PDB file of C-alpha atoms in Angstrom:
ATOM      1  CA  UNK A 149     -20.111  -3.191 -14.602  1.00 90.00           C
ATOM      2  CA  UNK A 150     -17.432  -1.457 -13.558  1.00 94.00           C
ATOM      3  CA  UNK A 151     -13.819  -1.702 -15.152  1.00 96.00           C
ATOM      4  CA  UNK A 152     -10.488   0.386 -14.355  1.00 96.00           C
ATOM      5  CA  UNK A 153      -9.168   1.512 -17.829  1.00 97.00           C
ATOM      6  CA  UNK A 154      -5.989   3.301 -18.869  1.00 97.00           C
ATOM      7  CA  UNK A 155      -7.065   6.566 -19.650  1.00 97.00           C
ATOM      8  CA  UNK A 156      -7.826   7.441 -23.472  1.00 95.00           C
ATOM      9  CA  UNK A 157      -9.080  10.498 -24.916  1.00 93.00           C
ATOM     10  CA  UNK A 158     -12.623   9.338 -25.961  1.00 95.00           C
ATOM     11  CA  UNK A 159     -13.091   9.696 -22.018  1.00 96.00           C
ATOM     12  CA  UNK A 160     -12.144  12.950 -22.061  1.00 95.00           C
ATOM     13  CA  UNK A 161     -15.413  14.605 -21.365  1.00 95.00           C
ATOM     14  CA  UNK A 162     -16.881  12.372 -19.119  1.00 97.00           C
ATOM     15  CA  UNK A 163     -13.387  12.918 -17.224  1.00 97.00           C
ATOM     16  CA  UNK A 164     -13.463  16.579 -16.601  1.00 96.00           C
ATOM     17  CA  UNK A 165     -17.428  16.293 -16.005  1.00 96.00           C
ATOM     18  CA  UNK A 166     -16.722  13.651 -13.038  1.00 97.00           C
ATOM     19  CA  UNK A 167     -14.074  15.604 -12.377  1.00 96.00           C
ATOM     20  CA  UNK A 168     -15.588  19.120 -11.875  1.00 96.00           C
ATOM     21  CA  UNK A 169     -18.122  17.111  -9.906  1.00 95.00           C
ATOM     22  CA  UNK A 170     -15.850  16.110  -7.386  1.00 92.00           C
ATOM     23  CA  UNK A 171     -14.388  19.390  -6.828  1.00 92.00           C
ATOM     24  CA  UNK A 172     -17.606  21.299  -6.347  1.00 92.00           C
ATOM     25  CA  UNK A 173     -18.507  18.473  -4.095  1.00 90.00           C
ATOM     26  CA  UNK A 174     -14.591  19.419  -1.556  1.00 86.00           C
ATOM     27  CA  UNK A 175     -15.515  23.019  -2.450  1.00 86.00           C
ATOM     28  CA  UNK A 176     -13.066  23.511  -4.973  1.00 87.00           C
ATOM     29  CA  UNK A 177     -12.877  24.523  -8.980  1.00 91.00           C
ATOM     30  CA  UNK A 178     -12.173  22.714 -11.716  1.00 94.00           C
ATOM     31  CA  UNK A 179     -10.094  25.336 -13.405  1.00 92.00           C
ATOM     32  CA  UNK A 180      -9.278  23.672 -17.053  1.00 93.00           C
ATOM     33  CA  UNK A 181      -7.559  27.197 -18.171  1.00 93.00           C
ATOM     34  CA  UNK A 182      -5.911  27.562 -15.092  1.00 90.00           C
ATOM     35  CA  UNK A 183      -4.236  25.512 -11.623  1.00 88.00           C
ATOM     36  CA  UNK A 184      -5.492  22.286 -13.702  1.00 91.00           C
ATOM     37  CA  UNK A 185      -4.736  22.778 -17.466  1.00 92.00           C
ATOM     38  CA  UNK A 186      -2.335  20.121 -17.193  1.00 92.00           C
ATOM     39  CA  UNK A 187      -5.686  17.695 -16.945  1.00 94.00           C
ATOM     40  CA  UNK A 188      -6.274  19.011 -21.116  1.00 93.00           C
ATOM     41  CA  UNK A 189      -2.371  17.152 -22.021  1.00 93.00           C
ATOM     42  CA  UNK A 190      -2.900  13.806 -19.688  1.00 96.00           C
ATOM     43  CA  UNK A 191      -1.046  11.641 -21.492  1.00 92.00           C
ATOM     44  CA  UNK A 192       2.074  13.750 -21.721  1.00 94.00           C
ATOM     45  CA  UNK A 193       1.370  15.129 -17.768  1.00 94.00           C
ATOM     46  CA  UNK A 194       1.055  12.193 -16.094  1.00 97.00           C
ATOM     47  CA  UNK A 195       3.319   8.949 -16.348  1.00 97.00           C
ATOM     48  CA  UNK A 196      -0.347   6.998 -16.297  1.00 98.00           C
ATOM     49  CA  UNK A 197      -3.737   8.345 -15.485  1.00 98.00           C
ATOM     50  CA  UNK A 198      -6.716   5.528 -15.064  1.00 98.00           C
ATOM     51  CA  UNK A 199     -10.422   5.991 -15.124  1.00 98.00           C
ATOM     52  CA  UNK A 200     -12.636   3.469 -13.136  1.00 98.00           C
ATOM     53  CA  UNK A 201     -15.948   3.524 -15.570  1.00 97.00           C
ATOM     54  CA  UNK A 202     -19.184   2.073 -15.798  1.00 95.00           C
ATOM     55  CA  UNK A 203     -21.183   2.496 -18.749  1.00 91.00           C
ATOM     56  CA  UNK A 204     -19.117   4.866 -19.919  1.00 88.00           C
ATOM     57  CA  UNK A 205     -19.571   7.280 -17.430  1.00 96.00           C
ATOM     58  CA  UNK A 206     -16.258   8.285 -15.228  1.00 98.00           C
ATOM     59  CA  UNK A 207     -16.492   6.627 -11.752  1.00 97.00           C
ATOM     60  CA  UNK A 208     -12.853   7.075 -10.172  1.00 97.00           C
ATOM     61  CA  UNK A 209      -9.791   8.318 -11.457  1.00 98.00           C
ATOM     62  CA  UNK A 210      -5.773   7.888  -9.990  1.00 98.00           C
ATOM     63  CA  UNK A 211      -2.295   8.920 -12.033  1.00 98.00           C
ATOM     64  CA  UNK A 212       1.100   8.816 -11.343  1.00 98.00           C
ATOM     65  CA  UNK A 213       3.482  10.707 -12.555  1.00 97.00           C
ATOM     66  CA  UNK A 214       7.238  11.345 -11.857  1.00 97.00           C
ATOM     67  CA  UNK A 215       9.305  13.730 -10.187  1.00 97.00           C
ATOM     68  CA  UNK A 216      12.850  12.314 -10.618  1.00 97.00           C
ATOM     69  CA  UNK A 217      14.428   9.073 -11.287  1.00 97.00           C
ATOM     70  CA  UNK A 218      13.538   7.562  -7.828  1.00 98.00           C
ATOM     71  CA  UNK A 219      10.036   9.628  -6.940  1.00 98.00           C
ATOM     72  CA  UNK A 220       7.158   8.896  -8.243  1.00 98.00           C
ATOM     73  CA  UNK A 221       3.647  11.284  -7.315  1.00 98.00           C
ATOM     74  CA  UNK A 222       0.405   9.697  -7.127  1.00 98.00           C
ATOM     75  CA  UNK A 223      -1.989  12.191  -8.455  1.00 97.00           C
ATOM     76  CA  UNK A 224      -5.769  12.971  -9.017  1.00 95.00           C
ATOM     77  CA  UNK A 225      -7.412   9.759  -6.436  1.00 96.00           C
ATOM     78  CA  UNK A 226     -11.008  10.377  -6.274  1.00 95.00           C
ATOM     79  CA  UNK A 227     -13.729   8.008  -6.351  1.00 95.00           C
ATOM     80  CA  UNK A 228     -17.711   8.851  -6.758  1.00 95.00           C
ATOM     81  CA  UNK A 229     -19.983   9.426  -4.005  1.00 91.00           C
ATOM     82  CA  UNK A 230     -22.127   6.685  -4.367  1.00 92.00           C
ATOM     83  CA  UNK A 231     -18.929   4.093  -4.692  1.00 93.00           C
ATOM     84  CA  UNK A 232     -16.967   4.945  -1.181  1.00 89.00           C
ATOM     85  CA  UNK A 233     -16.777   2.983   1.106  1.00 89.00           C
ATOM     86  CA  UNK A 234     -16.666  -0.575  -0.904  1.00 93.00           C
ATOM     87  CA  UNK A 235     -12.650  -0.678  -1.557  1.00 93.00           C
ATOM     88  CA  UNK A 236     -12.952   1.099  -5.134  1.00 95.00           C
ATOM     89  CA  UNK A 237     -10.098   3.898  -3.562  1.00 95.00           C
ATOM     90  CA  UNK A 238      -8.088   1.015  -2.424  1.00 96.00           C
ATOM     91  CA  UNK A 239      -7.874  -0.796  -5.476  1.00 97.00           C
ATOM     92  CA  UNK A 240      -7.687   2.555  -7.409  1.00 97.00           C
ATOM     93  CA  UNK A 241      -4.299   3.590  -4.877  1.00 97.00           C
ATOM     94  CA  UNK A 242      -3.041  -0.219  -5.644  1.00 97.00           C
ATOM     95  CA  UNK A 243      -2.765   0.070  -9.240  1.00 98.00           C
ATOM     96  CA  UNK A 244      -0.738   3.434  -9.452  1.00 98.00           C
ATOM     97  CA  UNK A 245       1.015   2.202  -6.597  1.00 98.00           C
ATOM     98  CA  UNK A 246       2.247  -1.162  -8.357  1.00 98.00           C
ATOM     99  CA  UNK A 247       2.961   0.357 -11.393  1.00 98.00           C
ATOM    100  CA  UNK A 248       5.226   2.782  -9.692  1.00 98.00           C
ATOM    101  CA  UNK A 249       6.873  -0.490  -8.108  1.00 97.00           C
ATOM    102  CA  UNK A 250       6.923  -1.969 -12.200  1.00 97.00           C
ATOM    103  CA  UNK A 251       8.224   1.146 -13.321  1.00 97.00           C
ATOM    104  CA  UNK A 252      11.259   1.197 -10.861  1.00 98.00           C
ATOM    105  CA  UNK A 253      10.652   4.105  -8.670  1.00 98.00           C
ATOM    106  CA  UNK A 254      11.780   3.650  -5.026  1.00 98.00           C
ATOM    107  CA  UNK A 255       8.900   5.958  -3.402  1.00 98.00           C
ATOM    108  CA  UNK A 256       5.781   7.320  -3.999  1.00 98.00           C
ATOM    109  CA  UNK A 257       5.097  10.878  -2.503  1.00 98.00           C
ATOM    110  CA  UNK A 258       1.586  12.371  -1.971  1.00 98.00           C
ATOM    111  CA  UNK A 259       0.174  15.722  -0.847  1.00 97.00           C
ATOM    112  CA  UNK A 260      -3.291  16.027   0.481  1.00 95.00           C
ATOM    113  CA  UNK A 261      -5.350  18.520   2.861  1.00 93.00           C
ATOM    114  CA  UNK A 262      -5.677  17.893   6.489  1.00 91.00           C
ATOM    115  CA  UNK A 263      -9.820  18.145   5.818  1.00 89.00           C
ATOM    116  CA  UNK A 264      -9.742  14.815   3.587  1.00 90.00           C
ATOM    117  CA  UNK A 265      -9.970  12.757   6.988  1.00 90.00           C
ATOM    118  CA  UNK A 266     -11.319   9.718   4.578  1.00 90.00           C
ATOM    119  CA  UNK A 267      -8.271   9.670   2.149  1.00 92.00           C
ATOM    120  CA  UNK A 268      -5.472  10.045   5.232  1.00 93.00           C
ATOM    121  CA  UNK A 269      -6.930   6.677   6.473  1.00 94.00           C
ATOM    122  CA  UNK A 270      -6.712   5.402   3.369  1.00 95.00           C
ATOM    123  CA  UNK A 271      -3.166   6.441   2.628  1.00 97.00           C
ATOM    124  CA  UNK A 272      -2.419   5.452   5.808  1.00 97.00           C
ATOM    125  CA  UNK A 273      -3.878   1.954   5.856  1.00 95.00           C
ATOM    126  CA  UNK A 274      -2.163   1.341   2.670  1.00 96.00           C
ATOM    127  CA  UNK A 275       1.410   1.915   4.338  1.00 97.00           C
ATOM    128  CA  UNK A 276       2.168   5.552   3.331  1.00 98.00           C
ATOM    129  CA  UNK A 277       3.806   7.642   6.494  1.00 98.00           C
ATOM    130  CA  UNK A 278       3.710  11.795   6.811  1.00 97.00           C
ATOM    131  CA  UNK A 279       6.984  13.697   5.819  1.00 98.00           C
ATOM    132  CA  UNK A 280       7.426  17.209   5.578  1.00 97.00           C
ATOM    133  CA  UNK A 281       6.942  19.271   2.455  1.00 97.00           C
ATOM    134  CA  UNK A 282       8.329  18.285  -0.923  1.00 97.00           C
ATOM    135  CA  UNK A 283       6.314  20.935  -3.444  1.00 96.00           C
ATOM    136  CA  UNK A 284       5.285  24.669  -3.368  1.00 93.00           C
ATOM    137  CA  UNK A 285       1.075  23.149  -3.338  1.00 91.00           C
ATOM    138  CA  UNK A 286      -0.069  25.903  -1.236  1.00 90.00           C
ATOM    139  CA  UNK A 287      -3.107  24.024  -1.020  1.00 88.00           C
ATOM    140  CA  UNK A 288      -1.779  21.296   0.710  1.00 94.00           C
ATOM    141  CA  UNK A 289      -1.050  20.475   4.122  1.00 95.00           C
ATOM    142  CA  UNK A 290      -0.507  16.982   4.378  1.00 97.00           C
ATOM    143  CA  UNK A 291       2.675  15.713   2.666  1.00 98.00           C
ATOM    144  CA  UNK A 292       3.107  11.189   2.514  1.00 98.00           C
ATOM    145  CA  UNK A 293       5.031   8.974   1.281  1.00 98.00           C
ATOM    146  CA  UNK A 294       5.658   5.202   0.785  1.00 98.00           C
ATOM    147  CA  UNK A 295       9.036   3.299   0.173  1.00 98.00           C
ATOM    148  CA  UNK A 296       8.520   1.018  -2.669  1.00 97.00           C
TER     149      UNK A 296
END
């Protein structure tokens, strides 16, 4: 059955293995000592980082964390292969997005790539609406956001 949890550390390695999964599958590394060592200090990185799990085993993931007062970031949305396609990204984007909303930011800003066709519908069903650059991510070319 699966259940959307608040990450917690006894997920840890099921995290970075679903993880690292996910970026071989887009082509990318999971670089732990590197571009992604902030994923080894989630709870002080992010703002709040959930797991979608079933039986243990890391299904989905989505954080948030904060840029200033008024910005939130939503951060790390991926959702297993076998699970697309049946709402598990929306839900996944609704939770970091309401808690954003709870937490009293104004907007939520996102960067992406231009090849993740699937996620820019997503984002853009949901209501968020292309703006130029915010970061440095030289990685990205896709830059949303969403007034809260």
């Amino acid at each position: 059955m699966l259940e959307l949890v608040i990450y917690k550390d006894n997920l840890k390695s099921e995290l970075f293995h679903f993880t690292s999964e996910c970026f071989a599958e887009l082509g990318k590394s999971f670089d732990l000592h590197g571009r992604h060592s902030f994923y080894n200090e989630i709870d002080s990185h992010f703002e709040r980082f959930w797991c979608l799990v079933d039986k243990e085993k890391v299904k989905g993931t989505v954080a948030i964390t904060k840029l200033d007062d008024t910005t939130a970031e939503l951060k790390a949305l991926y959702v297993d292969s076998s699970l697309r396609g049946l709402g598990w990204g929306y839900k996944l984007l609704d939770k970091a997005v309401s808690f954003a909303r709870e937490k009293g930011f104004s907007r939520i800003v996102l960067d992406s790539m231009s090849q993740y066709k699937d996620a820019a519908r997503l984002y853009k069903s949901y209501g968020f609406t292309e703006i130029d650059r915010y970061n440095d991510n030289t990685f990205a070319d896709v830059f949303m956001q969403m007034i809260l």
